[in-house]
Amino acid sequence: MANEVILLDFWASPFGMRAKIALIEKGVEFDKREEDLSNKSPLLLKTNPVHKQIPVLIHNGKPICESLVIVQYIDETWGPESPLLPSDPYERAQAKFWADYVDKKMYSAGRSSLWLTGEAQEAAKKEYIEFLKVLEGELGDKAYFGGERFGYVDVSLIPLYTWFYVFETLGNYSMVEVCPKVVAWAKRCMQRESVAKSLPDQYKIYDYFLELKKKRQAQ
Amino acid sequence: MANEVILLDFWASPFGMRAKIALIEKGVEFDKREEDLSNKSPLLLKTNPVHKQIPVLIHNGKPICESLVIVQYIDETWGPESPLLPSDPYERAQAKFWADYVDKKMYSAGRSSLWLTGEAQEAAKKEYIEFLKVLEGELGDKAYFGGERFGYVDVSLIPLYTWFYVFETLGNYSMVEVCPKVVAWAKRCMQRESVAKSLPDQYKIYDYFLELKKKRQAQ
């Protein structure tokens, strides 16, 4: 059977980065297609008619949407010798719990802390820092969130590292003071080829954010 | 090994209902403990320190939190002869996509349509109806969301049926006009012992909602 793997992506999206990391971890060759989010391709609209968002993984013509669903699909489909999720149901549940936490808490508070203004922004920033501290506590002295091996929770969280410089610069705080263990963990993850290849430079993300902000303010 | 299963629950919570349905589907005996949400038990605070929310499933002393994570854990731990999630990775991904849709879209818009006021409430109501129509289209002429068998997406969505009367009464619309296939599907689900035993009466939920609203307004 042909094994055609296409990823509809956008370089600055943490969600797209999750899919790329998982594919590279599993040694899957894929055709990465960059989307223009202000002018989405017919293929994106056709393969993700519900959300119309990247990433979309298209495996032999069949689309899979939503980044964590994609990462789980990749884990179940390729490279059983290097699993991202643990095999034990209880440990799997814990990994899913923390990835869900990252999704529900970190991304929304992070976004609010960048885009809101005044008191609401300050509240979102405080919340974001609280969430980071919860993750700092959960990581503790482990090498990765799941223990000794890079896994599912790491894949879900590490793309946010590219946005750390934006957060600390605009929020006027220091990540390494708030969550030193998480920062050390992120640097450890960055030594992996899958992560290094999938994450853009923090300064590039910072420039991208400033430009995006200018555009929105001009609208 | 002892197989002690405790569920920390609250009768009107759709999330608690998901866990109950899955446990009954799998024939698991469990000790259901009703929580007073205004005075949470030490056991709840200890077993779900991050979110402090029900449901919590405690299996032989080990807690699992977040309703969809709990349903997946139940599916992986008991009754492999009656799976809730399909075994094929692509079909599994589709089921997870739709359960995620229900979680992210239906519950938040539903809540907003009940608790917001004025224009914001009207907008949330419209959004909620749009989401229902998307589900109506996805269900189509299938018996259940996954096809012929009651499964994961059904478990994730059916608890909302208990709130349908609240939505249509307060929103002044008719569910059966908006989404006749979803209503027929819900009635089909209600014929299952697992669902009938887990879902409270719609009128009881309506009274509960009115009382809750009065309390909040008095605060």
mmCIF file of N, CA and C in Angstrom, chain B residues 76-205:
data_model
loop_
_atom_site.group_PDB
_atom_site.id
_atom_site.type_symbol
_atom_site.label_atom_id
_atom_site.label_comp_id
_atom_site.label_asym_id
_atom_site.label_seq_id
_atom_site.Cartn_x
_atom_site.Cartn_y
_atom_site.Cartn_z
ATOM 1 N N GLU B 76 -10.434 0.801 28.153
ATOM 2 C CA GLU B 76 -9.199 0.023 28.032
ATOM 3 C C GLU B 76 -9.038 -1.004 29.144
ATOM 4 N N THR B 77 -9.783 -0.799 30.247
ATOM 5 C CA THR B 77 -9.557 -1.637 31.434
ATOM 6 C C THR B 77 -10.555 -2.792 31.542
ATOM 7 N N TRP B 78 -11.781 -2.576 31.112
ATOM 8 C CA TRP B 78 -12.817 -3.590 31.278
ATOM 9 C C TRP B 78 -13.506 -3.933 29.949
ATOM 10 N N GLY B 79 -14.054 -5.130 29.921
ATOM 11 C CA GLY B 79 -14.957 -5.550 28.848
ATOM 12 C C GLY B 79 -14.466 -5.351 27.430
ATOM 13 N N PRO B 80 -13.307 -5.966 27.076
ATOM 14 C CA PRO B 80 -12.811 -5.790 25.700
ATOM 15 C C PRO B 80 -13.797 -6.334 24.654
ATOM 16 N N GLU B 81 -14.733 -7.190 25.108
ATOM 17 C CA GLU B 81 -15.706 -7.751 24.149
ATOM 18 C C GLU B 81 -16.781 -6.742 23.769
ATOM 19 N N SER B 82 -16.882 -5.633 24.536
ATOM 20 C CA SER B 82 -17.846 -4.580 24.146
ATOM 21 C C SER B 82 -17.141 -3.222 24.162
ATOM 22 N N PRO B 83 -16.274 -3.010 23.168
ATOM 23 C CA PRO B 83 -15.475 -1.776 23.135
ATOM 24 C C PRO B 83 -16.330 -0.553 22.839
ATOM 25 N N LEU B 84 -15.953 0.569 23.430
ATOM 26 C CA LEU B 84 -16.619 1.834 23.111
ATOM 27 C C LEU B 84 -15.919 2.516 21.945
ATOM 28 N N LEU B 85 -14.598 2.464 21.932
ATOM 29 C CA LEU B 85 -13.846 3.032 20.809
ATOM 30 C C LEU B 85 -13.561 1.934 19.796
ATOM 31 N N PRO B 86 -13.615 2.265 18.489
ATOM 32 C CA PRO B 86 -13.284 1.258 17.474
ATOM 33 C C PRO B 86 -11.808 0.850 17.569
ATOM 34 N N SER B 87 -11.463 -0.301 17.021
ATOM 35 C CA SER B 87 -10.065 -0.741 17.104
ATOM 36 C C SER B 87 -9.214 -0.143 15.988
ATOM 37 N N ASP B 88 -9.821 0.208 14.872
ATOM 38 C CA ASP B 88 -9.070 0.779 13.749
ATOM 39 C C ASP B 88 -8.603 2.205 14.087
ATOM 40 N N PRO B 89 -7.289 2.470 13.942
ATOM 41 C CA PRO B 89 -6.765 3.797 14.326
ATOM 42 C C PRO B 89 -7.467 4.967 13.644
ATOM 43 N N TYR B 90 -7.835 4.831 12.369
ATOM 44 C CA TYR B 90 -8.493 5.945 11.689
ATOM 45 C C TYR B 90 -9.890 6.191 12.266
ATOM 46 N N GLU B 91 -10.618 5.114 12.472
ATOM 47 C CA GLU B 91 -11.963 5.271 13.061
ATOM 48 C C GLU B 91 -11.878 5.775 14.501
ATOM 49 N N ARG B 92 -10.856 5.320 15.227
ATOM 50 C CA ARG B 92 -10.649 5.825 16.590
ATOM 51 C C ARG B 92 -10.433 7.333 16.560
ATOM 52 N N ALA B 93 -9.622 7.778 15.589
ATOM 53 C CA ALA B 93 -9.321 9.209 15.481
ATOM 54 C C ALA B 93 -10.602 9.995 15.194
ATOM 55 N N GLN B 94 -11.460 9.445 14.344
ATOM 56 C CA GLN B 94 -12.716 10.139 14.027
ATOM 57 C C GLN B 94 -13.601 10.240 15.271
ATOM 58 N N ALA B 95 -13.669 9.150 16.030
ATOM 59 C CA ALA B 95 -14.487 9.161 17.261
ATOM 60 C C ALA B 95 -13.931 10.189 18.239
ATOM 61 N N LYS B 96 -12.611 10.239 18.380
ATOM 62 C CA LYS B 96 -12.004 11.219 19.307
ATOM 63 C C LYS B 96 -12.246 12.638 18.815
ATOM 64 N N PHE B 97 -12.202 12.834 17.503
ATOM 65 C CA PHE B 97 -12.460 14.163 16.944
ATOM 66 C C PHE B 97 -13.858 14.638 17.337
ATOM 67 N N TRP B 98 -14.848 13.768 17.195
ATOM 68 C CA TRP B 98 -16.221 14.207 17.464
ATOM 69 C C TRP B 98 -16.485 14.378 18.956
ATOM 70 N N ALA B 99 -15.881 13.535 19.773
ATOM 71 C CA ALA B 99 -16.046 13.709 21.222
ATOM 72 C C ALA B 99 -15.401 15.031 21.652
ATOM 73 N N ASP B 100 -14.279 15.351 21.038
ATOM 74 C CA ASP B 100 -13.602 16.620 21.314
ATOM 75 C C ASP B 100 -14.477 17.790 20.861
ATOM 76 N N TYR B 101 -15.135 17.627 19.728
ATOM 77 C CA TYR B 101 -16.051 18.662 19.224
ATOM 78 C C TYR B 101 -17.178 18.901 20.230
ATOM 79 N N VAL B 102 -17.754 17.814 20.710
ATOM 80 C CA VAL B 102 -18.826 17.919 21.698
ATOM 81 C C VAL B 102 -18.314 18.678 22.921
ATOM 82 N N ASP B 103 -17.123 18.299 23.376
ATOM 83 C CA ASP B 103 -16.549 18.935 24.565
ATOM 84 C C ASP B 103 -16.279 20.414 24.368
ATOM 85 N N LYS B 104 -15.592 20.734 23.274
ATOM 86 C CA LYS B 104 -15.140 22.118 23.075
ATOM 87 C C LYS B 104 -16.271 23.025 22.645
ATOM 88 N N LYS B 105 -17.174 22.515 21.831
ATOM 89 C CA LYS B 105 -18.196 23.372 21.233
ATOM 90 C C LYS B 105 -19.513 23.322 22.002
ATOM 91 N N MET B 106 -20.085 22.129 22.112
ATOM 92 C CA MET B 106 -21.439 22.005 22.645
ATOM 93 C C MET B 106 -21.534 22.469 24.087
ATOM 94 N N TYR B 107 -20.612 22.006 24.919
ATOM 95 C CA TYR B 107 -20.750 22.307 26.342
ATOM 96 C C TYR B 107 -20.533 23.787 26.621
ATOM 97 N N SER B 108 -19.542 24.380 25.957
ATOM 98 C CA SER B 108 -19.275 25.793 26.276
ATOM 99 C C SER B 108 -20.372 26.702 25.709
ATOM 100 N N ALA B 109 -20.828 26.436 24.475
ATOM 101 C CA ALA B 109 -21.902 27.276 23.916
ATOM 102 C C ALA B 109 -23.199 27.052 24.684
ATOM 103 N N GLY B 110 -23.455 25.807 25.077
ATOM 104 C CA GLY B 110 -24.652 25.495 25.850
ATOM 105 C C GLY B 110 -24.660 26.292 27.154
ATOM 106 N N ARG B 111 -23.538 26.261 27.858
ATOM 107 C CA ARG B 111 -23.417 26.985 29.128
ATOM 108 C C ARG B 111 -23.618 28.484 28.913
ATOM 109 N N SER B 112 -22.947 29.027 27.888
ATOM 110 C CA SER B 112 -23.072 30.469 27.615
ATOM 111 C C SER B 112 -24.516 30.840 27.293
ATOM 112 N N SER B 113 -25.200 29.963 26.558
ATOM 113 C CA SER B 113 -26.578 30.295 26.169
ATOM 114 C C SER B 113 -27.507 30.301 27.385
ATOM 115 N N LEU B 114 -27.093 29.660 28.465
ATOM 116 C CA LEU B 114 -27.921 29.661 29.675
ATOM 117 C C LEU B 114 -27.565 30.790 30.629
ATOM 118 N N TRP B 115 -26.276 31.141 30.683
ATOM 119 C CA TRP B 115 -25.837 32.054 31.752
ATOM 120 C C TRP B 115 -25.567 33.475 31.306
ATOM 121 N N LEU B 116 -25.322 33.671 30.027
ATOM 122 C CA LEU B 116 -25.111 35.055 29.575
ATOM 123 C C LEU B 116 -26.464 35.760 29.479
ATOM 124 N N THR B 117 -26.405 37.049 29.181
ATOM 125 C CA THR B 117 -27.671 37.782 29.036
ATOM 126 C C THR B 117 -27.639 38.612 27.746
ATOM 127 N N GLY B 118 -28.811 39.099 27.354
ATOM 128 C CA GLY B 118 -28.919 40.021 26.228
ATOM 129 C C GLY B 118 -28.354 39.471 24.929
ATOM 130 N N GLU B 119 -27.630 40.329 24.224
ATOM 131 C CA GLU B 119 -27.109 39.972 22.897
ATOM 132 C C GLU B 119 -26.121 38.809 22.937
ATOM 133 N N ALA B 120 -25.302 38.796 23.986
ATOM 134 C CA ALA B 120 -24.306 37.722 24.105
ATOM 135 C C ALA B 120 -25.010 36.367 24.234
ATOM 136 N N GLN B 121 -26.119 36.363 24.971
ATOM 137 C CA GLN B 121 -26.886 35.132 25.134
ATOM 138 C C GLN B 121 -27.502 34.699 23.797
ATOM 139 N N GLU B 122 -28.022 35.655 23.094
ATOM 140 C CA GLU B 122 -28.643 35.362 21.799
ATOM 141 C C GLU B 122 -27.603 34.781 20.832
ATOM 142 N N ALA B 123 -26.406 35.361 20.855
ATOM 143 C CA ALA B 123 -25.314 34.881 19.980
ATOM 144 C C ALA B 123 -24.925 33.456 20.360
ATOM 145 N N ALA B 124 -24.849 33.194 21.678
ATOM 146 C CA ALA B 124 -24.476 31.841 22.132
ATOM 147 C C ALA B 124 -25.543 30.830 21.737
ATOM 148 N N LYS B 125 -26.799 31.243 21.814
ATOM 149 C CA LYS B 125 -27.905 30.354 21.435
ATOM 150 C C LYS B 125 -27.805 29.991 19.950
ATOM 151 N N LYS B 126 -27.560 31.007 19.125
ATOM 152 C CA LYS B 126 -27.425 30.757 17.679
ATOM 153 C C LYS B 126 -26.273 29.798 17.398
ATOM 154 N N GLU B 127 -25.171 30.033 18.112
ATOM 155 C CA GLU B 127 -23.990 29.195 17.941
ATOM 156 C C GLU B 127 -24.310 27.751 18.337
ATOM 157 N N TYR B 128 -24.995 27.609 19.452
ATOM 158 C CA TYR B 128 -25.363 26.286 19.958
ATOM 159 C C TYR B 128 -26.209 25.544 18.920
ATOM 160 N N ILE B 129 -27.151 26.261 18.329
ATOM 161 C CA ILE B 129 -28.020 25.646 17.317
ATOM 162 C C ILE B 129 -27.198 25.247 16.081
ATOM 163 N N GLU B 130 -26.232 26.093 15.709
ATOM 164 C CA GLU B 130 -25.359 25.751 14.580
ATOM 165 C C GLU B 130 -24.587 24.462 14.867
ATOM 166 N N PHE B 131 -24.072 24.364 16.109
ATOM 167 C CA PHE B 131 -23.300 23.168 16.485
ATOM 168 C C PHE B 131 -24.189 21.928 16.441
ATOM 169 N N LEU B 132 -25.442 22.080 16.904
ATOM 170 C CA LEU B 132 -26.380 20.954 16.854
ATOM 171 C C LEU B 132 -26.598 20.497 15.411
ATOM 172 N N LYS B 133 -26.667 21.484 14.517
ATOM 173 C CA LYS B 133 -26.895 21.133 13.102
ATOM 174 C C LYS B 133 -25.700 20.406 12.494
ATOM 175 N N VAL B 134 -24.502 20.787 12.929
ATOM 176 C CA VAL B 134 -23.309 20.061 12.463
ATOM 177 C C VAL B 134 -23.396 18.600 12.910
ATOM 178 N N LEU B 135 -23.809 18.399 14.169
ATOM 179 C CA LEU B 135 -23.943 17.019 14.671
ATOM 180 C C LEU B 135 -25.050 16.268 13.940
ATOM 181 N N GLU B 136 -26.135 16.976 13.642
ATOM 182 C CA GLU B 136 -27.243 16.382 12.870
ATOM 183 C C GLU B 136 -26.717 15.860 11.518
ATOM 184 N N GLY B 137 -25.869 16.664 10.884
ATOM 185 C CA GLY B 137 -25.288 16.263 9.598
ATOM 186 C C GLY B 137 -24.345 15.085 9.745
ATOM 187 N N GLU B 138 -23.555 15.098 10.799
ATOM 188 C CA GLU B 138 -22.594 14.004 11.018
ATOM 189 C C GLU B 138 -23.320 12.699 11.330
ATOM 190 N N LEU B 139 -24.399 12.779 12.104
ATOM 191 C CA LEU B 139 -25.165 11.573 12.449
ATOM 192 C C LEU B 139 -25.838 11.008 11.200
ATOM 193 N N GLY B 140 -26.461 11.883 10.433
ATOM 194 C CA GLY B 140 -27.141 11.439 9.212
ATOM 195 C C GLY B 140 -28.121 10.324 9.513
ATOM 196 N N ASP B 141 -28.067 9.259 8.715
ATOM 197 C CA ASP B 141 -29.028 8.176 8.900
ATOM 198 C C ASP B 141 -28.460 6.995 9.674
ATOM 199 N N LYS B 142 -27.329 7.246 10.338
ATOM 200 C CA LYS B 142 -26.743 6.170 11.148
ATOM 201 C C LYS B 142 -27.556 5.986 12.437
ATOM 202 N N ALA B 143 -27.497 4.795 13.000
ATOM 203 C CA ALA B 143 -28.184 4.538 14.273
ATOM 204 C C ALA B 143 -27.450 5.257 15.403
ATOM 205 N N TYR B 144 -26.124 5.173 15.384
ATOM 206 C CA TYR B 144 -25.298 5.839 16.391
ATOM 207 C C TYR B 144 -24.188 6.594 15.660
ATOM 208 N N PHE B 145 -23.468 7.441 16.390
ATOM 209 C CA PHE B 145 -22.451 8.247 15.710
ATOM 210 C C PHE B 145 -21.358 7.393 15.070
ATOM 211 N N GLY B 146 -21.066 6.242 15.686
ATOM 212 C CA GLY B 146 -20.029 5.385 15.112
ATOM 213 C C GLY B 146 -20.579 4.377 14.114
ATOM 214 N N GLY B 147 -21.876 4.370 13.884
ATOM 215 C CA GLY B 147 -22.473 3.404 12.947
ATOM 216 C C GLY B 147 -23.556 2.596 13.635
ATOM 217 N N GLU B 148 -23.404 1.277 13.623
ATOM 218 C CA GLU B 148 -24.455 0.408 14.162
ATOM 219 C C GLU B 148 -24.369 0.215 15.665
ATOM 220 N N ARG B 149 -23.187 0.517 16.220
ATOM 221 C CA ARG B 149 -22.959 0.227 17.647
ATOM 222 C C ARG B 149 -22.920 1.503 18.475
ATOM 223 N N PHE B 150 -23.474 1.463 19.665
ATOM 224 C CA PHE B 150 -23.378 2.543 20.638
ATOM 225 C C PHE B 150 -21.915 2.630 21.067
ATOM 226 N N GLY B 151 -21.355 3.845 21.023
ATOM 227 C CA GLY B 151 -19.924 3.934 21.324
ATOM 228 C C GLY B 151 -19.512 5.248 21.956
ATOM 229 N N TYR B 152 -18.247 5.558 21.788
ATOM 230 C CA TYR B 152 -17.579 6.655 22.499
ATOM 231 C C TYR B 152 -18.239 8.022 22.280
ATOM 232 N N VAL B 153 -18.560 8.358 21.030
ATOM 233 C CA VAL B 153 -19.164 9.674 20.750
ATOM 234 C C VAL B 153 -20.549 9.750 21.388
ATOM 235 N N ASP B 154 -21.288 8.650 21.323
ATOM 236 C CA ASP B 154 -22.610 8.620 21.953
ATOM 237 C C ASP B 154 -22.497 8.863 23.453
ATOM 238 N N VAL B 155 -21.519 8.203 24.084
ATOM 239 C CA VAL B 155 -21.333 8.391 25.533
ATOM 240 C C VAL B 155 -20.999 9.849 25.840
ATOM 241 N N SER B 156 -20.202 10.462 24.964
ATOM 242 C CA SER B 156 -19.783 11.843 25.246
ATOM 243 C C SER B 156 -20.939 12.839 25.109
ATOM 244 N N LEU B 157 -21.866 12.567 24.185
ATOM 245 C CA LEU B 157 -22.931 13.533 23.880
ATOM 246 C C LEU B 157 -24.238 13.301 24.620
ATOM 247 N N ILE B 158 -24.617 12.043 24.829
ATOM 248 C CA ILE B 158 -25.975 11.761 25.304
ATOM 249 C C ILE B 158 -26.329 12.446 26.635
ATOM 250 N N PRO B 159 -25.372 12.665 27.551
ATOM 251 C CA PRO B 159 -25.773 13.353 28.801
ATOM 252 C C PRO B 159 -26.385 14.733 28.559
ATOM 253 N N LEU B 160 -26.025 15.379 27.466
ATOM 254 C CA LEU B 160 -26.604 16.693 27.174
ATOM 255 C C LEU B 160 -28.109 16.612 26.952
ATOM 256 N N TYR B 161 -28.586 15.415 26.600
ATOM 257 C CA TYR B 161 -30.022 15.226 26.359
ATOM 258 C C TYR B 161 -30.843 15.617 27.595
ATOM 259 N N THR B 162 -30.293 15.401 28.781
ATOM 260 C CA THR B 162 -31.020 15.764 30.014
ATOM 261 C C THR B 162 -31.229 17.275 30.106
ATOM 262 N N TRP B 163 -30.396 18.028 29.397
ATOM 263 C CA TRP B 163 -30.486 19.489 29.436
ATOM 264 C C TRP B 163 -31.284 20.053 28.257
ATOM 265 N N PHE B 164 -31.724 19.194 27.337
ATOM 266 C CA PHE B 164 -32.443 19.660 26.143
ATOM 267 C C PHE B 164 -33.685 20.480 26.518
ATOM 268 N N TYR B 165 -34.437 20.007 27.525
ATOM 269 C CA TYR B 165 -35.667 20.706 27.892
ATOM 270 C C TYR B 165 -35.354 22.100 28.422
ATOM 271 N N VAL B 166 -34.270 22.222 29.194
ATOM 272 C CA VAL B 166 -33.835 23.541 29.679
ATOM 273 C C VAL B 166 -33.524 24.441 28.479
ATOM 274 N N PHE B 167 -32.729 23.909 27.534
ATOM 275 C CA PHE B 167 -32.329 24.720 26.379
ATOM 276 C C PHE B 167 -33.530 25.190 25.569
ATOM 277 N N GLU B 168 -34.419 24.285 25.241
ATOM 278 C CA GLU B 168 -35.516 24.679 24.355
ATOM 279 C C GLU B 168 -36.551 25.541 25.060
ATOM 280 N N THR B 169 -36.713 25.328 26.349
ATOM 281 C CA THR B 169 -37.693 26.141 27.088
ATOM 282 C C THR B 169 -37.177 27.564 27.262
ATOM 283 N N LEU B 170 -35.930 27.683 27.722
ATOM 284 C CA LEU B 170 -35.391 29.022 27.944
ATOM 285 C C LEU B 170 -35.037 29.711 26.634
ATOM 286 N N GLY B 171 -34.639 28.924 25.639
ATOM 287 C CA GLY B 171 -34.210 29.512 24.368
ATOM 288 C C GLY B 171 -35.367 29.728 23.408
ATOM 289 N N ASN B 172 -36.522 29.164 23.779
ATOM 290 C CA ASN B 172 -37.722 29.319 22.963
ATOM 291 C C ASN B 172 -37.544 28.761 21.545
ATOM 292 N N TYR B 173 -37.062 27.539 21.492
ATOM 293 C CA TYR B 173 -37.003 26.837 20.208
ATOM 294 C C TYR B 173 -37.269 25.352 20.455
ATOM 295 N N SER B 174 -37.445 24.632 19.349
ATOM 296 C CA SER B 174 -37.801 23.225 19.472
ATOM 297 C C SER B 174 -36.652 22.365 18.952
ATOM 298 N N MET B 175 -36.121 21.528 19.839
ATOM 299 C CA MET B 175 -35.014 20.642 19.453
ATOM 300 C C MET B 175 -35.397 19.758 18.267
ATOM 301 N N VAL B 176 -36.624 19.275 18.292
ATOM 302 C CA VAL B 176 -37.016 18.314 17.257
ATOM 303 C C VAL B 176 -37.117 19.005 15.892
ATOM 304 N N GLU B 177 -37.330 20.324 15.925
ATOM 305 C CA GLU B 177 -37.303 21.056 14.644
ATOM 306 C C GLU B 177 -35.868 21.338 14.196
ATOM 307 N N VAL B 178 -35.007 21.660 15.155
ATOM 308 C CA VAL B 178 -33.603 21.981 14.830
ATOM 309 C C VAL B 178 -32.848 20.731 14.386
ATOM 310 N N CYS B 179 -33.041 19.638 15.116
ATOM 311 C CA CYS B 179 -32.213 18.445 14.863
ATOM 312 C C CYS B 179 -33.015 17.179 15.137
ATOM 313 N N PRO B 180 -33.966 16.868 14.239
ATOM 314 C CA PRO B 180 -34.843 15.703 14.460
ATOM 315 C C PRO B 180 -34.083 14.379 14.568
ATOM 316 N N LYS B 181 -33.002 14.265 13.798
ATOM 317 C CA LYS B 181 -32.258 12.994 13.837
ATOM 318 C C LYS B 181 -31.526 12.819 15.162
ATOM 319 N N VAL B 182 -31.008 13.930 15.697
ATOM 320 C CA VAL B 182 -30.327 13.853 16.993
ATOM 321 C C VAL B 182 -31.331 13.498 18.091
ATOM 322 N N VAL B 183 -32.533 14.062 18.014
ATOM 323 C CA VAL B 183 -33.555 13.740 19.014
ATOM 324 C C VAL B 183 -33.949 12.259 18.927
ATOM 325 N N ALA B 184 -34.111 11.750 17.705
ATOM 326 C CA ALA B 184 -34.449 10.327 17.533
ATOM 327 C C ALA B 184 -33.310 9.441 18.047
ATOM 328 N N TRP B 185 -32.078 9.870 17.757
ATOM 329 C CA TRP B 185 -30.902 9.143 18.268
ATOM 330 C C TRP B 185 -30.911 9.117 19.805
ATOM 331 N N ALA B 186 -31.222 10.260 20.419
ATOM 332 C CA ALA B 186 -31.220 10.348 21.883
ATOM 333 C C ALA B 186 -32.251 9.384 22.470
ATOM 334 N N LYS B 187 -33.412 9.324 21.833
ATOM 335 C CA LYS B 187 -34.447 8.405 22.324
ATOM 336 C C LYS B 187 -33.996 6.942 22.170
ATOM 337 N N ARG B 188 -33.273 6.688 21.081
ATOM 338 C CA ARG B 188 -32.714 5.342 20.865
ATOM 339 C C ARG B 188 -31.719 5.016 21.995
ATOM 340 N N CYS B 189 -30.854 5.983 22.301
ATOM 341 C CA CYS B 189 -29.873 5.773 23.378
ATOM 342 C C CYS B 189 -30.571 5.522 24.716
ATOM 343 N N MET B 190 -31.684 6.252 24.941
ATOM 344 C CA MET B 190 -32.400 6.140 26.215
ATOM 345 C C MET B 190 -32.978 4.744 26.436
ATOM 346 N N GLN B 191 -33.068 3.971 25.370
ATOM 347 C CA GLN B 191 -33.566 2.599 25.531
ATOM 348 C C GLN B 191 -32.507 1.672 26.100
ATOM 349 N N ARG B 192 -31.273 2.161 26.161
ATOM 350 C CA ARG B 192 -30.203 1.336 26.741
ATOM 351 C C ARG B 192 -30.238 1.494 28.264
ATOM 352 N N GLU B 193 -30.016 0.382 28.938
ATOM 353 C CA GLU B 193 -30.041 0.401 30.402
ATOM 354 C C GLU B 193 -28.994 1.382 30.943
ATOM 355 N N SER B 194 -27.811 1.370 30.337
ATOM 356 C CA SER B 194 -26.710 2.209 30.833
ATOM 357 C C SER B 194 -27.087 3.686 30.821
ATOM 358 N N VAL B 195 -27.792 4.100 29.772
ATOM 359 C CA VAL B 195 -28.160 5.506 29.622
ATOM 360 C C VAL B 195 -29.360 5.829 30.518
ATOM 361 N N ALA B 196 -30.383 4.984 30.457
ATOM 362 C CA ALA B 196 -31.595 5.231 31.244
ATOM 363 C C ALA B 196 -31.268 5.330 32.733
ATOM 364 N N LYS B 197 -30.356 4.494 33.187
ATOM 365 C CA LYS B 197 -29.988 4.494 34.613
ATOM 366 C C LYS B 197 -29.131 5.698 34.994
ATOM 367 N N SER B 198 -28.449 6.305 34.039
ATOM 368 C CA SER B 198 -27.483 7.370 34.362
ATOM 369 C C SER B 198 -28.035 8.770 34.178
ATOM 370 N N LEU B 199 -29.104 8.898 33.366
ATOM 371 C CA LEU B 199 -29.612 10.236 33.057
ATOM 372 C C LEU B 199 -30.826 10.581 33.916
ATOM 373 N N PRO B 200 -30.770 11.680 34.652
ATOM 374 C CA PRO B 200 -31.950 12.091 35.402
ATOM 375 C C PRO B 200 -33.024 12.645 34.466
ATOM 376 N N ASP B 201 -34.208 12.776 34.998
ATOM 377 C CA ASP B 201 -35.342 13.290 34.248
ATOM 378 C C ASP B 201 -35.088 14.749 33.808
ATOM 379 N N GLN B 202 -35.520 15.102 32.596
ATOM 380 C CA GLN B 202 -35.310 16.455 32.067
ATOM 381 C C GLN B 202 -35.982 17.535 32.923
ATOM 382 N N TYR B 203 -37.146 17.203 33.509
ATOM 383 C CA TYR B 203 -37.873 18.197 34.317
ATOM 384 C C TYR B 203 -37.161 18.442 35.644
ATOM 385 N N LYS B 204 -36.523 17.384 36.140
ATOM 386 C CA LYS B 204 -35.765 17.510 37.389
ATOM 387 C C LYS B 204 -34.554 18.447 37.138
ATOM 388 N N ILE B 205 -33.949 18.299 35.980
ATOM 389 C CA ILE B 205 -32.812 19.155 35.612
ATOM 390 C C ILE B 205 -33.300 20.607 35.455
#
